[in-house]
Short mmCIF file of C-alpha atoms (C1' of nucleotides) in Angstrom, two decimals:
data_model
loop_
_atom_site.label_atom_id
_atom_site.label_comp_id
_atom_site.label_asym_id
_atom_site.label_seq_id
_atom_site.Cartn_x
_atom_site.Cartn_y
_atom_site.Cartn_z
CA UNK A 682 2.10 -2.23 -25.24
CA UNK A 683 4.16 -0.21 -22.89
CA UNK A 684 7.40 -1.73 -21.67
CA UNK A 685 9.34 1.44 -20.96
CA UNK A 686 8.45 4.59 -19.12
CA UNK A 687 9.78 7.88 -17.82
CA UNK A 688 9.44 8.98 -14.23
CA UNK A 689 10.58 12.15 -12.51
CA UNK A 690 7.76 12.40 -9.98
CA UNK A 691 8.68 12.48 -6.33
CA UNK A 692 6.60 10.80 -3.66
CA UNK A 693 5.43 14.19 -2.39
CA UNK A 694 4.41 15.31 -5.83
CA UNK A 695 2.56 12.04 -6.38
CA UNK A 696 0.74 12.60 -3.11
CA UNK A 697 -0.47 15.99 -4.26
CA UNK A 698 -1.51 14.60 -7.62
CA UNK A 699 -3.29 11.74 -5.86
CA UNK A 700 -5.32 14.38 -4.09
CA UNK A 701 -7.84 13.43 -1.51
CA UNK A 702 -7.19 15.20 1.73
CA UNK A 703 -3.53 15.75 2.50
CA UNK A 704 -4.08 14.24 5.93
CA UNK A 705 -5.59 11.06 4.56
CA UNK A 706 -3.19 10.41 1.72
CA UNK A 707 -0.02 8.78 3.00
CA UNK A 708 3.10 7.70 1.19
CA UNK A 709 4.79 4.35 1.61
CA UNK A 710 8.22 3.38 0.40
CA UNK A 711 8.47 6.35 -1.95
CA UNK A 712 12.13 6.88 -1.10
CA UNK A 713 12.69 3.97 -3.49
CA UNK A 714 11.45 6.03 -6.43
CA UNK A 715 14.20 7.29 -8.74
CA UNK A 716 14.15 9.76 -11.57
CA UNK A 717 14.54 7.68 -14.70
CA UNK A 718 13.93 8.39 -18.34
CA UNK A 719 14.20 4.74 -19.23
CA UNK A 720 12.18 2.95 -16.63
CA UNK A 721 11.42 -0.73 -17.09
CA UNK A 722 9.91 -3.75 -15.38
CA UNK A 723 11.49 -4.41 -11.96
CA UNK A 724 11.89 -0.69 -11.30
CA UNK A 725 9.84 1.01 -8.63
CA UNK A 726 6.88 3.06 -9.80
CA UNK A 727 4.38 5.21 -7.88
CA UNK A 728 1.03 3.56 -7.28
CA UNK A 729 -2.09 5.30 -5.95
CA UNK A 730 -4.43 2.92 -4.17
CA UNK A 731 -7.25 2.93 -1.71
CA UNK A 732 -6.60 1.44 1.72
CA UNK A 733 -9.38 0.14 3.95
CA UNK A 734 -8.61 1.38 7.43
CA UNK A 735 -11.81 -0.25 8.61
CA UNK A 736 -15.17 -1.22 7.19
CA UNK A 737 -16.20 2.40 6.84
CA UNK A 738 -12.95 4.33 6.75
CA UNK A 739 -11.13 4.51 3.44
CA UNK A 740 -7.86 6.30 2.94
CA UNK A 741 -5.61 6.83 -0.02
CA UNK A 742 -1.96 5.89 -0.28
CA UNK A 743 0.90 6.48 -2.69
CA UNK A 744 3.05 3.38 -2.57
CA UNK A 745 6.22 2.52 -4.48
CA UNK A 746 5.79 -0.89 -6.08
CA UNK A 747 7.93 -2.90 -8.44
CA UNK A 748 6.69 -3.08 -12.00
CA UNK A 749 5.86 -6.70 -12.82
CA UNK A 750 3.23 -8.62 -10.94
CA UNK A 751 3.99 -11.59 -8.72
CA UNK A 752 0.65 -13.07 -7.59
CA UNK A 753 0.19 -13.83 -3.91
CA UNK A 754 0.00 -17.55 -4.64
CA UNK A 755 3.33 -17.70 -6.49
CA UNK A 756 5.76 -20.28 -5.16
CA UNK A 757 8.73 -18.67 -6.87
CA UNK A 758 8.96 -15.12 -8.18
CA UNK A 759 10.78 -16.38 -11.29
CA UNK A 760 7.62 -18.18 -12.41
CA UNK A 761 6.17 -14.74 -13.14
CA UNK A 762 9.23 -13.11 -14.62
CA UNK A 763 8.94 -13.06 -18.39
CA UNK A 764 12.66 -12.55 -18.70
CA UNK A 765 13.43 -15.70 -16.76
CA UNK A 766 11.09 -18.00 -18.64
CA UNK A 767 7.99 -17.28 -16.57
CA UNK A 768 4.70 -15.71 -17.49
CA UNK A 769 4.81 -12.14 -18.74
CA UNK A 770 3.01 -10.11 -16.10
CA UNK A 771 4.08 -6.51 -16.55
CA UNK A 772 1.19 -5.82 -18.94
CA UNK A 773 -2.34 -7.18 -19.11
CA UNK A 774 -4.94 -7.11 -21.84
CA UNK A 775 -8.09 -5.65 -20.45
CA UNK A 776 -10.22 -7.52 -23.02
CA UNK A 777 -9.59 -10.90 -21.44
CA UNK A 778 -8.86 -9.98 -17.83
CA UNK A 779 -12.26 -11.15 -16.59
CA UNK A 780 -11.69 -14.65 -17.93
CA UNK A 781 -8.14 -15.04 -16.69
CA UNK A 782 -7.33 -17.00 -13.54
CA UNK A 783 -4.38 -14.75 -13.02
CA UNK A 784 -6.08 -11.38 -13.39
CA UNK A 785 -9.71 -11.96 -12.44
CA UNK A 786 -9.15 -12.29 -8.71
CA UNK A 787 -7.48 -8.86 -8.65
CA UNK A 788 -10.10 -6.88 -10.55
CA UNK A 789 -12.39 -6.09 -7.61
CA UNK A 790 -10.05 -5.15 -4.82
CA UNK A 791 -6.56 -4.76 -6.21
CA UNK A 792 -7.00 -1.87 -8.60
CA UNK A 793 -4.65 1.06 -8.64
CA UNK A 794 -3.54 4.06 -10.64
CA UNK A 795 0.08 4.20 -11.77
CA UNK A 796 1.69 7.61 -12.29
CA UNK A 797 4.15 8.00 -15.16
CA UNK A 798 5.49 11.09 -16.86
CA UNK A 799 5.09 9.16 -20.10
CA UNK A 800 5.98 5.93 -21.84
CA UNK A 801 7.63 4.76 -25.03
CA UNK A 802 6.34 2.87 -28.01
CA UNK A 803 8.81 1.45 -30.47
CA UNK A 804 8.19 2.26 -34.08
CA UNK A 805 9.79 -0.13 -36.53
CA UNK A 806 11.87 1.49 -39.27
CA UNK A 807 12.85 -1.42 -41.48
CA UNK A 808 15.48 -3.15 -39.42
CA UNK A 809 15.75 -0.67 -36.58
CA UNK A 810 13.31 0.69 -34.02
CA UNK A 811 12.75 4.25 -32.90
CA UNK A 812 11.31 5.11 -29.50
CA UNK A 813 8.32 7.44 -29.59
CA UNK A 814 7.58 9.18 -26.29
CA UNK A 815 3.92 9.35 -25.34
CA UNK A 816 2.75 11.78 -22.71
CA UNK A 817 0.04 14.28 -22.02
CA UNK A 818 0.10 17.35 -24.21
CA UNK A 819 -1.28 19.70 -21.61
CA UNK A 820 0.36 21.35 -18.66
CA UNK A 821 -0.46 20.09 -15.21
CA UNK A 822 -3.34 22.20 -13.92
CA UNK A 823 -3.61 20.82 -10.40
CA UNK A 824 -6.09 18.13 -11.33
CA UNK A 825 -6.23 15.36 -8.74
CA UNK A 826 -7.70 11.89 -8.71
CA UNK A 827 -11.24 12.31 -7.35
CA UNK A 828 -12.63 10.34 -4.44
CA UNK A 829 -16.02 9.81 -5.93
CA UNK A 830 -16.77 7.03 -8.39
CA UNK A 831 -19.48 9.10 -10.01
CA UNK A 832 -18.56 9.86 -13.58
CA UNK A 833 -20.76 12.94 -13.83
CA UNK A 834 -18.90 14.72 -11.08
CA UNK A 835 -16.62 17.58 -12.02
CA UNK A 836 -12.90 16.89 -11.67
CA UNK A 837 -11.53 18.30 -8.44
CA UNK A 838 -8.67 20.75 -8.30
CA UNK A 839 -6.32 21.67 -5.54
CA UNK A 840 -7.23 25.30 -5.26
CA UNK A 841 -4.57 26.41 -2.78
CA UNK A 842 -1.62 24.35 -3.91
CA UNK A 843 -2.02 24.43 -7.68
CA UNK A 844 0.89 26.85 -7.96
CA UNK A 845 3.02 24.97 -5.50
CA UNK A 846 2.48 21.70 -7.29
CA UNK A 847 4.12 23.10 -10.39
CA UNK A 848 7.33 23.85 -8.60
CA UNK A 849 8.93 20.45 -8.14
CA UNK A 850 7.94 18.46 -11.17
CA UNK A 851 7.42 18.47 -14.89
CA UNK A 852 5.16 21.10 -16.37
CA UNK A 853 3.05 18.65 -18.28
CA UNK A 854 0.34 16.55 -16.71
CA UNK A 855 1.27 13.04 -15.59
CA UNK A 856 -0.32 9.97 -17.12
CA UNK A 857 -2.83 8.09 -14.98
CA UNK A 858 -2.44 4.45 -15.95
CA UNK A 859 -4.76 1.72 -14.76
CA UNK A 860 -3.06 -1.06 -12.83
CA UNK A 861 -3.56 -4.17 -10.80
CA UNK A 862 -1.33 -5.10 -7.91
CA UNK A 863 -0.87 -7.94 -5.48
CA UNK A 864 1.23 -8.66 -2.42
CA UNK A 865 3.63 -11.56 -2.49
CA UNK A 866 5.08 -13.03 0.71
CA UNK A 867 8.35 -14.83 0.22
CA UNK A 868 8.34 -18.52 1.12
CA UNK A 869 10.99 -18.07 3.83
CA UNK A 870 8.59 -15.69 5.50
CA UNK A 871 11.05 -12.87 5.96
CA UNK A 872 10.34 -10.52 3.10
CA UNK A 873 7.23 -9.00 1.65
CA UNK A 874 7.24 -7.53 -1.78
CA UNK A 875 4.58 -5.82 -3.75
CA UNK A 876 4.24 -5.83 -7.46
CA UNK A 877 1.94 -4.48 -10.08
CA UNK A 878 0.91 -4.83 -13.64
CA UNK A 879 -0.36 -2.20 -16.00
CA UNK A 880 -3.80 -2.84 -17.31
CA UNK A 881 -4.50 -1.08 -20.58
CA UNK A 882 -7.78 0.69 -20.57
CA UNK A 883 -9.19 4.13 -21.29
CA UNK A 884 -8.59 7.06 -18.97
CA UNK A 885 -12.27 7.61 -18.29
CA UNK A 886 -12.60 4.14 -16.85
CA UNK A 887 -9.43 4.55 -14.85
CA UNK A 888 -10.92 7.48 -13.03
CA UNK A 889 -14.14 5.66 -12.23
CA UNK A 890 -12.07 2.95 -10.65
CA UNK A 891 -10.40 5.07 -8.06
"C1'" DC B 868 -8.52 -37.27 -8.84
"C1'" DC B 869 -3.90 -34.46 -9.23
"C1'" DA B 870 -0.65 -31.67 -12.07
"C1'" DG B 871 0.20 -27.72 -14.18
"C1'" DA B 872 -0.73 -23.38 -15.89
"C1'" DC B 873 -1.88 -18.82 -14.96
"C1'" DG B 874 1.09 -13.90 -19.96
"C1'" DT B 875 2.60 -10.45 -23.41
"C1'" DT B 876 4.33 -8.43 -27.85
"C1'" DG B 877 4.60 -8.46 -32.54
"C1'" DT B 878 5.03 -11.04 -36.84
"C1'" DT B 879 6.15 -14.11 -42.52
"C1'" DG C 935 -6.41 -18.91 -5.71
"C1'" DT C 936 -8.70 -21.15 -9.46
"C1'" DC C 937 -9.38 -23.38 -13.72
"C1'" DT C 938 -8.05 -26.79 -17.46
"C1'" DG C 939 -6.34 -31.00 -19.17
"C1'" DG C 940 -5.24 -35.61 -18.70
"C1'" DC D 971 10.82 -3.59 -22.69
"C1'" DC D 972 16.04 -1.93 -23.32
"C1'" DA D 973 20.89 -1.61 -21.52
"C1'" DG D 974 24.91 -3.66 -20.60
"C1'" DA D 975 28.04 -7.20 -20.20
"C1'" DC D 976 30.54 -10.56 -22.45
"C1'" DG D 977 37.05 -12.26 -18.32
"C1'" DT D 978 41.08 -13.92 -15.95
"C1'" DT D 979 44.47 -15.01 -12.08
"C1'" DG D 980 45.00 -16.33 -7.61
"C1'" DT D 981 43.53 -15.58 -2.93
"C1'" DT D 982 42.39 -14.68 3.99
"C1'" DG E 1456 25.36 -12.70 -31.07
"C1'" DT E 1457 23.37 -13.79 -26.69
"C1'" DC E 1458 22.35 -13.63 -22.01
"C1'" DT E 1459 21.48 -11.10 -17.55
"C1'" DG E 1460 19.81 -7.42 -14.83
"C1'" DG E 1461 16.80 -3.85 -13.91
#
DNA sequence: CCAGACGTTGTT
DNA sequence: GTCTGG
DNA sequence: CCAGACGTTGTT
DNA sequence: GTCTGG
């Protein structure tokens, strides 16, 4: 599926979209986000995830992660870089995720929501291909990712800042894409990098995951 | 037992 | 980390 | 997944 | 055309 995206969202705007309580939702590394209309694997993308402060205290975080998952057990990052002969890990099929050694271990506690303005699908026209941009049709109405996992709960809105949130970003609503992430520690022990994969699944289920 | 994989898209 | 194949 | 490069000489 | 980099 998606191998290209568009991103204009700033870290601050992502934080408002992520919702929660402004005091609880932090950003991390969002200065690495760049406006791009042709965003691909290896670029930084905004990820909304839940952080366990303690057993009882959960907080929400918007974190810039690189697109393309490197599992924590990887010996070399290249082994999970499809463009260097490794496994292709910037997309995942949801149908088989539960029976995959690679994905299964991430399904419970490494879920996230990835924010994109939209993504491209390539339509074949005989010998050439034409990019079709896919995004939400509607304008952004201040909808935020809810805290509750209950599906029957009404979507929450940011009553006070709905107007403000339209100021510094695109008018249309962002896409909420389901993702899995992991944290990979380099063998030399110095660096830590995070990476994610997009997991293709319906929006309704994405929201229940948050 | 150890070694090696662990994935995706799109197609004649 | 965890499973499969040899 | 697409975009972009694709090279040489001669050197503190 | 083919490979690398993002």
